C-alpha cells in the first residue's frame, strides 16, 4: 500500500485540518485558548465555551479579526444540563458531525490531603473527570458520523506521578489517563481515536494564581519547574502544538496514548 493511500488521505492533506470541525472546552484562556488558535491556524472550524459571556465575546471578536473561524457560547461544564445544551448547539452548528473534541476545561485545588472538603471533591471530580467523560459520551454519535473522529483529553503529569498538595487533582487526572485507553479500544472500530496530553507546569493564569496565593505554593511550583528536563515552565502554545499534531491525519495510527509535554516525571516522588 502506498503512503498516499493510507486512510484515503493524500500527502498534501496529512498536515492540514481544513474542512474539519472541533469543539474545545474552556477555550477563552490558558491552554484552551492556545488550542483554539492552533486548530484554527491548521484550518479547522472551532466551537468553544466558557463560563463567562464577556470572555467568550471578547475572544470571538479577537479571533474574527485574526481571520479564524471560531464560534462559542457560555457553558458551565460542571452542569449536566449545560453540557447537554452545549452538545446540542455544537451538533447543530456542525450539521451533526464533529471531527475533534478537546476536553480541556479543568481546575486544580492545592491542599493537604486531610484538608480537602466534600465540596472540593465534588467540584474537582465534576469538572475534571465527570464532565470530560459525559461530553465524550454525548459527542460519540457526532464523532462517529464524521467518519474521522478525535478525542483529546488534557490531563496532567500529576496523574502519573506523586506530588504534594494535589492528591485529589492527581486522582482525577489518573482517571482521565485510564479512560483514554478504554475509549480508544472501544471506539477504534468507529474510526475514533482517543489520546491524552499530559502537561507538566505550564505558564497559564491558573498556575500564576496559585503561585501568587501564598509563598508555600509558589515554592512548590518552583520545585516542580526545577524537575522539568528543560528547567523551565512550558508555554500554552507548546501544548497546543502537540494537540494539533494528534488531531492531524498524519497521526492517523496514534490512539490510546498518554503523551507528556516536557516529562517532569523523569525524577519521581516528591520535589
PDB file of C-alpha atoms in Angstrom:
ATOM      1  CA  UNK A   1       0.000   0.000   0.000  1.00  0.00           C
ATOM      2  CA  UNK A   2       1.403   3.386  -0.959  1.00  0.00           C
ATOM      3  CA  UNK A   3       1.615   6.194   1.563  1.00  0.00           C
ATOM      4  CA  UNK A   4      -0.962   8.322  -0.236  1.00  0.00           C
ATOM      5  CA  UNK A   5      -3.473   5.502   0.169  1.00  0.00           C
ATOM      6  CA  UNK A   6      -3.415   5.455   3.969  1.00  0.00           C
ATOM      7  CA  UNK A   7      -6.883   6.360   5.175  1.00  0.00           C
ATOM      8  CA  UNK A   8      -7.623   7.655   1.697  1.00  0.00           C
ATOM      9  CA  UNK A   9      -5.697  10.830   2.505  1.00  0.00           C
ATOM     10  CA  UNK A  10      -3.306  12.381   0.051  1.00  0.00           C
ATOM     11  CA  UNK A  11       0.146  13.552   1.132  1.00  0.00           C
ATOM     12  CA  UNK A  12      -0.806  17.215   0.876  1.00  0.00           C
ATOM     13  CA  UNK A  13      -3.706  16.847   3.323  1.00  0.00           C
ATOM     14  CA  UNK A  14      -1.850  14.902   6.020  1.00  0.00           C
ATOM     15  CA  UNK A  15      -0.729  18.139   7.649  1.00  0.00           C
ATOM     16  CA  UNK A  16      -3.964  20.107   7.388  1.00  0.00           C
ATOM     17  CA  UNK A  17      -7.227  20.300   9.337  1.00  0.00           C
ATOM     18  CA  UNK A  18      -9.018  22.197   6.598  1.00  0.00           C
ATOM     19  CA  UNK A  19     -12.665  21.191   6.453  1.00  0.00           C
ATOM     20  CA  UNK A  20     -12.728  19.692   9.940  1.00  0.00           C
ATOM     21  CA  UNK A  21     -14.869  20.701  12.920  1.00  0.00           C
ATOM     22  CA  UNK A  22     -13.663  20.965  16.527  1.00  0.00           C
ATOM     23  CA  UNK A  23     -15.132  21.558  19.973  1.00  0.00           C
ATOM     24  CA  UNK A  24     -12.681  22.843  22.609  1.00  0.00           C
ATOM     25  CA  UNK A  25     -13.959  23.332  26.151  1.00  0.00           C
ATOM     26  CA  UNK A  26     -12.602  26.181  28.260  1.00  0.00           C
ATOM     27  CA  UNK A  27     -11.160  27.934  25.238  1.00  0.00           C
ATOM     28  CA  UNK A  28     -11.046  31.554  26.343  1.00  0.00           C
ATOM     29  CA  UNK A  29      -7.847  31.435  28.373  1.00  0.00           C
ATOM     30  CA  UNK A  30      -4.674  29.460  29.034  1.00  0.00           C
ATOM     31  CA  UNK A  31      -4.100  26.154  27.275  1.00  0.00           C
ATOM     32  CA  UNK A  32      -7.632  26.077  25.850  1.00  0.00           C
ATOM     33  CA  UNK A  33      -7.198  29.463  24.191  1.00  0.00           C
ATOM     34  CA  UNK A  34      -3.937  28.314  22.604  1.00  0.00           C
ATOM     35  CA  UNK A  35      -5.604  25.111  21.346  1.00  0.00           C
ATOM     36  CA  UNK A  36      -8.442  27.037  19.707  1.00  0.00           C
ATOM     37  CA  UNK A  37      -5.964  29.208  17.838  1.00  0.00           C
ATOM     38  CA  UNK A  38      -3.713  26.282  16.897  1.00  0.00           C
ATOM     39  CA  UNK A  39      -6.551  24.245  15.410  1.00  0.00           C
ATOM     40  CA  UNK A  40      -7.905  27.314  13.611  1.00  0.00           C
ATOM     41  CA  UNK A  41      -4.484  28.009  12.080  1.00  0.00           C
ATOM     42  CA  UNK A  42      -4.474  24.480  10.690  1.00  0.00           C
ATOM     43  CA  UNK A  43      -7.810  25.195   9.004  1.00  0.00           C
ATOM     44  CA  UNK A  44     -10.354  23.756  11.437  1.00  0.00           C
ATOM     45  CA  UNK A  45     -13.630  25.477  12.238  1.00  0.00           C
ATOM     46  CA  UNK A  46     -13.769  25.641  16.016  1.00  0.00           C
ATOM     47  CA  UNK A  47     -16.523  25.960  18.607  1.00  0.00           C
ATOM     48  CA  UNK A  48     -15.571  26.770  22.191  1.00  0.00           C
ATOM     49  CA  UNK A  49     -17.156  27.629  25.515  1.00  0.00           C
ATOM     50  CA  UNK A  50     -16.534  29.389  28.810  1.00  0.00           C
ATOM     51  CA  UNK A  51     -18.472  30.142  31.972  1.00  0.00           C
ATOM     52  CA  UNK A  52     -18.318  33.900  31.312  1.00  0.00           C
ATOM     53  CA  UNK A  53     -20.151  35.611  28.460  1.00  0.00           C
ATOM     54  CA  UNK A  54     -17.802  38.610  28.394  1.00  0.00           C
ATOM     55  CA  UNK A  55     -14.787  36.355  27.914  1.00  0.00           C
ATOM     56  CA  UNK A  56     -16.495  34.498  25.082  1.00  0.00           C
ATOM     57  CA  UNK A  57     -17.497  37.751  23.369  1.00  0.00           C
ATOM     58  CA  UNK A  58     -14.025  39.284  23.660  1.00  0.00           C
ATOM     59  CA  UNK A  59     -12.248  36.196  22.350  1.00  0.00           C
ATOM     60  CA  UNK A  60     -14.657  35.770  19.440  1.00  0.00           C
ATOM     61  CA  UNK A  61     -14.020  39.376  18.457  1.00  0.00           C
ATOM     62  CA  UNK A  62     -10.245  38.854  18.530  1.00  0.00           C
ATOM     63  CA  UNK A  63     -10.440  35.608  16.581  1.00  0.00           C
ATOM     64  CA  UNK A  64     -12.630  37.189  13.915  1.00  0.00           C
ATOM     65  CA  UNK A  65     -10.033  39.923  13.484  1.00  0.00           C
ATOM     66  CA  UNK A  66      -7.386  37.217  13.001  1.00  0.00           C
ATOM     67  CA  UNK A  67      -9.469  35.542  10.334  1.00  0.00           C
ATOM     68  CA  UNK A  68     -10.149  32.403  12.381  1.00  0.00           C
ATOM     69  CA  UNK A  69     -13.428  30.514  12.021  1.00  0.00           C
ATOM     70  CA  UNK A  70     -14.491  30.271  15.667  1.00  0.00           C
ATOM     71  CA  UNK A  71     -17.890  30.305  17.354  1.00  0.00           C
ATOM     72  CA  UNK A  72     -18.695  29.959  21.025  1.00  0.00           C
ATOM     73  CA  UNK A  73     -21.191  30.113  23.847  1.00  0.00           C
ATOM     74  CA  UNK A  74     -21.488  30.047  27.626  1.00  0.00           C
ATOM     75  CA  UNK A  75     -21.331  26.676  29.369  1.00  0.00           C
ATOM     76  CA  UNK A  76     -20.543  25.624  32.916  1.00  0.00           C
ATOM     77  CA  UNK A  77     -19.113  22.169  32.271  1.00  0.00           C
ATOM     78  CA  UNK A  78     -19.826  21.145  35.875  1.00  0.00           C
ATOM     79  CA  UNK A  79     -23.548  21.269  34.990  1.00  0.00           C
ATOM     80  CA  UNK A  80     -25.008  18.248  33.191  1.00  0.00           C
ATOM     81  CA  UNK A  81     -27.849  20.268  31.614  1.00  0.00           C
ATOM     82  CA  UNK A  82     -25.317  22.852  30.422  1.00  0.00           C
ATOM     83  CA  UNK A  83     -23.217  20.111  28.841  1.00  0.00           C
ATOM     84  CA  UNK A  84     -26.218  18.636  27.076  1.00  0.00           C
ATOM     85  CA  UNK A  85     -27.268  22.038  25.742  1.00  0.00           C
ATOM     86  CA  UNK A  86     -23.718  22.728  24.594  1.00  0.00           C
ATOM     87  CA  UNK A  87     -23.540  19.490  22.641  1.00  0.00           C
ATOM     88  CA  UNK A  88     -26.950  20.114  21.071  1.00  0.00           C
ATOM     89  CA  UNK A  89     -25.810  23.579  19.970  1.00  0.00           C
ATOM     90  CA  UNK A  90     -22.491  22.295  18.650  1.00  0.00           C
ATOM     91  CA  UNK A  91     -24.100  19.405  16.763  1.00  0.00           C
ATOM     92  CA  UNK A  92     -26.473  21.855  15.134  1.00  0.00           C
ATOM     93  CA  UNK A  93     -23.668  24.247  14.262  1.00  0.00           C
ATOM     94  CA  UNK A  94     -21.640  21.467  12.626  1.00  0.00           C
ATOM     95  CA  UNK A  95     -24.602  19.722  10.955  1.00  0.00           C
ATOM     96  CA  UNK A  96     -24.357  16.616  13.099  1.00  0.00           C
ATOM     97  CA  UNK A  97     -20.670  15.865  12.541  1.00  0.00           C
ATOM     98  CA  UNK A  98     -17.772  16.621  14.883  1.00  0.00           C
ATOM     99  CA  UNK A  99     -14.206  15.654  13.970  1.00  0.00           C
ATOM    100  CA  UNK A 100     -12.424  16.807  17.125  1.00  0.00           C
ATOM    101  CA  UNK A 101     -13.381  17.055  20.786  1.00  0.00           C
ATOM    102  CA  UNK A 102     -10.773  18.545  23.112  1.00  0.00           C
ATOM    103  CA  UNK A 103     -11.754  18.116  26.751  1.00  0.00           C
ATOM    104  CA  UNK A 104      -9.645  20.942  28.112  1.00  0.00           C
ATOM    105  CA  UNK A 105     -11.656  22.655  30.868  1.00  0.00           C
ATOM    106  CA  UNK A 106     -10.311  21.829  34.322  1.00  0.00           C
ATOM    107  CA  UNK A 107      -9.397  23.185  37.733  1.00  0.00           C
ATOM    108  CA  UNK A 108      -6.827  22.443  40.417  1.00  0.00           C
ATOM    109  CA  UNK A 109      -7.024  22.852  44.182  1.00  0.00           C
ATOM    110  CA  UNK A 110      -3.823  22.723  46.234  1.00  0.00           C
ATOM    111  CA  UNK A 111      -4.343  21.421  49.784  1.00  0.00           C
ATOM    112  CA  UNK A 112      -3.038  18.844  52.215  1.00  0.00           C
ATOM    113  CA  UNK A 113      -4.992  15.622  51.756  1.00  0.00           C
ATOM    114  CA  UNK A 114      -6.681  15.893  55.169  1.00  0.00           C
ATOM    115  CA  UNK A 115      -7.923  19.402  54.386  1.00  0.00           C
ATOM    116  CA  UNK A 116      -9.969  18.590  51.279  1.00  0.00           C
ATOM    117  CA  UNK A 117     -13.694  19.040  51.805  1.00  0.00           C
ATOM    118  CA  UNK A 118     -16.658  17.224  50.300  1.00  0.00           C
ATOM    119  CA  UNK A 119     -17.257  20.335  48.188  1.00  0.00           C
ATOM    120  CA  UNK A 120     -13.658  20.236  46.907  1.00  0.00           C
ATOM    121  CA  UNK A 121     -14.067  16.586  45.960  1.00  0.00           C
ATOM    122  CA  UNK A 122     -17.353  17.175  44.169  1.00  0.00           C
ATOM    123  CA  UNK A 123     -16.037  20.196  42.268  1.00  0.00           C
ATOM    124  CA  UNK A 124     -12.812  18.530  41.139  1.00  0.00           C
ATOM    125  CA  UNK A 125     -14.498  15.316  40.077  1.00  0.00           C
ATOM    126  CA  UNK A 126     -17.396  17.019  38.289  1.00  0.00           C
ATOM    127  CA  UNK A 127     -15.195  19.354  36.239  1.00  0.00           C
ATOM    128  CA  UNK A 128     -12.018  17.337  35.726  1.00  0.00           C
ATOM    129  CA  UNK A 129     -13.485  13.884  35.137  1.00  0.00           C
ATOM    130  CA  UNK A 130     -17.272  13.637  35.002  1.00  0.00           C
ATOM    131  CA  UNK A 131     -17.628  16.493  32.514  1.00  0.00           C
ATOM    132  CA  UNK A 132     -14.944  15.060  30.221  1.00  0.00           C
ATOM    133  CA  UNK A 133     -16.457  11.575  30.257  1.00  0.00           C
ATOM    134  CA  UNK A 134     -20.015  12.814  29.773  1.00  0.00           C
ATOM    135  CA  UNK A 135     -19.074  15.168  26.922  1.00  0.00           C
ATOM    136  CA  UNK A 136     -17.267  12.299  25.224  1.00  0.00           C
ATOM    137  CA  UNK A 137     -20.341  10.105  25.620  1.00  0.00           C
ATOM    138  CA  UNK A 138     -22.755  12.591  24.123  1.00  0.00           C
ATOM    139  CA  UNK A 139     -20.299  13.623  21.394  1.00  0.00           C
ATOM    140  CA  UNK A 140     -19.822   9.995  20.342  1.00  0.00           C
ATOM    141  CA  UNK A 141     -22.579   9.802  17.691  1.00  0.00           C
ATOM    142  CA  UNK A 142     -21.340  13.022  16.069  1.00  0.00           C
ATOM    143  CA  UNK A 143     -17.710  11.900  16.165  1.00  0.00           C
ATOM    144  CA  UNK A 144     -18.739   8.604  14.583  1.00  0.00           C
ATOM    145  CA  UNK A 145     -20.828  10.374  11.944  1.00  0.00           C
ATOM    146  CA  UNK A 146     -17.795  12.422  10.876  1.00  0.00           C
ATOM    147  CA  UNK A 147     -16.014   9.243   9.785  1.00  0.00           C
ATOM    148  CA  UNK A 148     -12.795  10.546  11.317  1.00  0.00           C
ATOM    149  CA  UNK A 149     -13.171  11.414  14.992  1.00  0.00           C
ATOM    150  CA  UNK A 150     -10.614  12.514  17.558  1.00  0.00           C
ATOM    151  CA  UNK A 151     -10.970  12.929  21.302  1.00  0.00           C
ATOM    152  CA  UNK A 152      -8.119  14.624  23.152  1.00  0.00           C
ATOM    153  CA  UNK A 153      -8.115  14.871  26.931  1.00  0.00           C
ATOM    154  CA  UNK A 154      -5.930  17.489  28.600  1.00  0.00           C
ATOM    155  CA  UNK A 155      -4.617  15.508  31.546  1.00  0.00           C
ATOM    156  CA  UNK A 156      -1.510  16.132  33.671  1.00  0.00           C
ATOM    157  CA  UNK A 157       1.809  14.597  34.634  1.00  0.00           C
ATOM    158  CA  UNK A 158       0.306  14.672  38.143  1.00  0.00           C
ATOM    159  CA  UNK A 159      -1.897  11.788  37.023  1.00  0.00           C
ATOM    160  CA  UNK A 160       1.254   9.684  36.553  1.00  0.00           C
ATOM    161  CA  UNK A 161       3.483  10.615  39.498  1.00  0.00           C
ATOM    162  CA  UNK A 162       3.091  11.545  43.165  1.00  0.00           C
ATOM    163  CA  UNK A 163       3.221  15.195  44.238  1.00  0.00           C
ATOM    164  CA  UNK A 164       2.301  17.004  47.416  1.00  0.00           C
ATOM    165  CA  UNK A 165      -0.883  19.120  47.829  1.00  0.00           C
ATOM    166  CA  UNK A 166      -2.506  17.696  44.704  1.00  0.00           C
ATOM    167  CA  UNK A 167      -3.903  14.321  45.747  1.00  0.00           C
ATOM    168  CA  UNK A 168      -7.474  14.830  44.503  1.00  0.00           C
ATOM    169  CA  UNK A 169      -6.417  16.680  41.358  1.00  0.00           C
ATOM    170  CA  UNK A 170      -3.988  13.865  40.602  1.00  0.00           C
ATOM    171  CA  UNK A 171      -6.748  11.295  41.112  1.00  0.00           C
ATOM    172  CA  UNK A 172      -8.973  13.000  38.530  1.00  0.00           C
ATOM    173  CA  UNK A 173      -6.134  13.088  36.015  1.00  0.00           C
ATOM    174  CA  UNK A 174      -5.218   9.480  36.700  1.00  0.00           C
ATOM    175  CA  UNK A 175      -8.822   8.585  35.884  1.00  0.00           C
ATOM    176  CA  UNK A 176      -8.555  10.550  32.642  1.00  0.00           C
ATOM    177  CA  UNK A 177      -5.400   8.655  31.687  1.00  0.00           C
ATOM    178  CA  UNK A 178      -7.165   5.333  32.184  1.00  0.00           C
ATOM    179  CA  UNK A 179     -10.412   6.226  30.403  1.00  0.00           C
ATOM    180  CA  UNK A 180      -8.294   7.356  27.448  1.00  0.00           C
ATOM    181  CA  UNK A 181      -7.098   3.788  26.942  1.00  0.00           C
ATOM    182  CA  UNK A 182     -10.538   2.253  27.393  1.00  0.00           C
ATOM    183  CA  UNK A 183     -12.311   4.594  24.973  1.00  0.00           C
ATOM    184  CA  UNK A 184      -9.525   4.168  22.419  1.00  0.00           C
ATOM    185  CA  UNK A 185     -10.127   0.413  22.446  1.00  0.00           C
ATOM    186  CA  UNK A 186     -13.929   0.679  22.383  1.00  0.00           C
ATOM    187  CA  UNK A 187     -14.172   3.332  19.684  1.00  0.00           C
ATOM    188  CA  UNK A 188     -11.406   2.316  17.287  1.00  0.00           C
ATOM    189  CA  UNK A 189     -13.969   0.318  15.290  1.00  0.00           C
ATOM    190  CA  UNK A 190     -15.842   3.577  14.689  1.00  0.00           C
ATOM    191  CA  UNK A 191     -12.710   5.339  13.394  1.00  0.00           C
ATOM    192  CA  UNK A 192     -12.495   7.490  16.522  1.00  0.00           C
ATOM    193  CA  UNK A 193      -9.042   7.996  18.016  1.00  0.00           C
ATOM    194  CA  UNK A 194      -8.671   8.888  21.713  1.00  0.00           C
ATOM    195  CA  UNK A 195      -5.491  10.291  23.268  1.00  0.00           C
ATOM    196  CA  UNK A 196      -4.427  12.333  26.288  1.00  0.00           C
ATOM    197  CA  UNK A 197      -1.856  15.105  26.565  1.00  0.00           C
ATOM    198  CA  UNK A 198      -0.223  15.424  29.980  1.00  0.00           C
ATOM    199  CA  UNK A 199       1.405  18.805  30.583  1.00  0.00           C
ATOM    200  CA  UNK A 200       3.740  19.476  33.489  1.00  0.00           C
ATOM    201  CA  UNK A 201       3.983  23.091  34.690  1.00  0.00           C
ATOM    202  CA  UNK A 202       2.598  25.406  32.014  1.00  0.00           C
ATOM    203  CA  UNK A 203       2.657  29.192  32.269  1.00  0.00           C
ATOM    204  CA  UNK A 204      -1.090  29.895  32.489  1.00  0.00           C
ATOM    205  CA  UNK A 205      -3.324  32.206  34.553  1.00  0.00           C
ATOM    206  CA  UNK A 206      -4.236  29.236  36.774  1.00  0.00           C
ATOM    207  CA  UNK A 207      -0.607  28.486  37.665  1.00  0.00           C
ATOM    208  CA  UNK A 208       0.121  32.180  38.152  1.00  0.00           C
ATOM    209  CA  UNK A 209      -2.839  32.492  40.531  1.00  0.00           C
ATOM    210  CA  UNK A 210      -1.608  29.544  42.613  1.00  0.00           C
ATOM    211  CA  UNK A 211       1.904  30.995  42.809  1.00  0.00           C
ATOM    212  CA  UNK A 212       0.573  34.358  43.963  1.00  0.00           C
ATOM    213  CA  UNK A 213      -1.783  32.901  46.579  1.00  0.00           C
ATOM    214  CA  UNK A 214       0.922  32.147  49.160  1.00  0.00           C
ATOM    215  CA  UNK A 215       4.656  31.593  49.446  1.00  0.00           C
ATOM    216  CA  UNK A 216       4.336  27.873  50.141  1.00  0.00           C
ATOM    217  CA  UNK A 217       2.528  27.216  46.881  1.00  0.00           C
ATOM    218  CA  UNK A 218       4.958  29.412  44.985  1.00  0.00           C
ATOM    219  CA  UNK A 219       7.864  27.341  46.323  1.00  0.00           C
ATOM    220  CA  UNK A 220       6.047  24.126  45.451  1.00  0.00           C
ATOM    221  CA  UNK A 221       5.575  25.249  41.855  1.00  0.00           C
ATOM    222  CA  UNK A 222       9.200  26.357  41.655  1.00  0.00           C
ATOM    223  CA  UNK A 223      10.139  22.859  42.784  1.00  0.00           C
ATOM    224  CA  UNK A 224       8.003  21.350  40.056  1.00  0.00           C
ATOM    225  CA  UNK A 225       9.679  23.547  37.444  1.00  0.00           C
ATOM    226  CA  UNK A 226      13.121  22.503  38.715  1.00  0.00           C
ATOM    227  CA  UNK A 227      12.196  18.883  37.917  1.00  0.00           C
ATOM    228  CA  UNK A 228      11.412  19.639  34.280  1.00  0.00           C
ATOM    229  CA  UNK A 229      14.164  18.374  31.944  1.00  0.00           C
ATOM    230  CA  UNK A 230      14.238  21.759  30.203  1.00  0.00           C
ATOM    231  CA  UNK A 231      14.401  23.590  33.531  1.00  0.00           C
ATOM    232  CA  UNK A 232      11.527  25.941  32.799  1.00  0.00           C
ATOM    233  CA  UNK A 233       7.751  26.146  32.711  1.00  0.00           C
ATOM    234  CA  UNK A 234       6.180  25.374  29.371  1.00  0.00           C
ATOM    235  CA  UNK A 235       4.045  27.735  27.323  1.00  0.00           C
ATOM    236  CA  UNK A 236       0.441  27.095  26.322  1.00  0.00           C
ATOM    237  CA  UNK A 237       1.439  27.159  22.658  1.00  0.00           C
ATOM    238  CA  UNK A 238       3.813  24.251  23.299  1.00  0.00           C
ATOM    239  CA  UNK A 239       0.872  22.166  24.497  1.00  0.00           C
ATOM    240  CA  UNK A 240      -1.447  23.249  21.693  1.00  0.00           C
ATOM    241  CA  UNK A 241       1.108  22.210  19.074  1.00  0.00           C
ATOM    242  CA  UNK A 242       1.022  18.633  20.361  1.00  0.00           C
ATOM    243  CA  UNK A 243      -2.779  18.629  20.481  1.00  0.00           C
ATOM    244  CA  UNK A 244      -2.930  19.785  16.861  1.00  0.00           C
ATOM    245  CA  UNK A 245      -0.489  17.088  15.770  1.00  0.00           C
ATOM    246  CA  UNK A 246      -2.571  14.359  17.422  1.00  0.00           C
ATOM    247  CA  UNK A 247      -5.618  15.599  15.506  1.00  0.00           C
ATOM    248  CA  UNK A 248      -3.894  15.720  12.115  1.00  0.00           C
ATOM    249  CA  UNK A 249      -4.410  12.980   9.515  1.00  0.00           C
ATOM    250  CA  UNK A 250      -0.636  12.443   9.789  1.00  0.00           C
ATOM    251  CA  UNK A 251      -1.277  10.960  13.266  1.00  0.00           C
ATOM    252  CA  UNK A 252      -3.923   8.543  11.975  1.00  0.00           C
ATOM    253  CA  UNK A 253      -2.366   5.493  13.675  1.00  0.00           C
ATOM    254  CA  UNK A 254      -1.920   7.069  17.112  1.00  0.00           C
ATOM    255  CA  UNK A 255      -4.579   6.173  19.668  1.00  0.00           C
ATOM    256  CA  UNK A 256      -4.816   5.200  23.323  1.00  0.00           C
ATOM    257  CA  UNK A 257      -1.703   7.187  24.179  1.00  0.00           C
ATOM    258  CA  UNK A 258      -0.910   9.423  27.138  1.00  0.00           C
ATOM    259  CA  UNK A 259       1.698  11.827  25.794  1.00  0.00           C
ATOM    260  CA  UNK A 260       3.696  14.108  28.063  1.00  0.00           C
ATOM    261  CA  UNK A 261       4.787  17.658  27.364  1.00  0.00           C
ATOM    262  CA  UNK A 262       8.323  18.031  28.849  1.00  0.00           C
ATOM    263  CA  UNK A 263       8.066  14.950  31.076  1.00  0.00           C
ATOM    264  CA  UNK A 264       8.500  16.249  34.597  1.00  0.00           C
ATOM    265  CA  UNK A 265       8.076  12.719  35.880  1.00  0.00           C
ATOM    266  CA  UNK A 266      11.653  11.831  34.916  1.00  0.00           C
ATOM    267  CA  UNK A 267      12.505  12.434  38.583  1.00  0.00           C
ATOM    268  CA  UNK A 268       9.846  10.556  40.545  1.00  0.00           C
ATOM    269  CA  UNK A 269       8.451  11.165  44.001  1.00  0.00           C
ATOM    270  CA  UNK A 270       8.115  14.403  45.916  1.00  0.00           C
ATOM    271  CA  UNK A 271      10.077  17.507  44.924  1.00  0.00           C
TER     272      UNK A 271
END
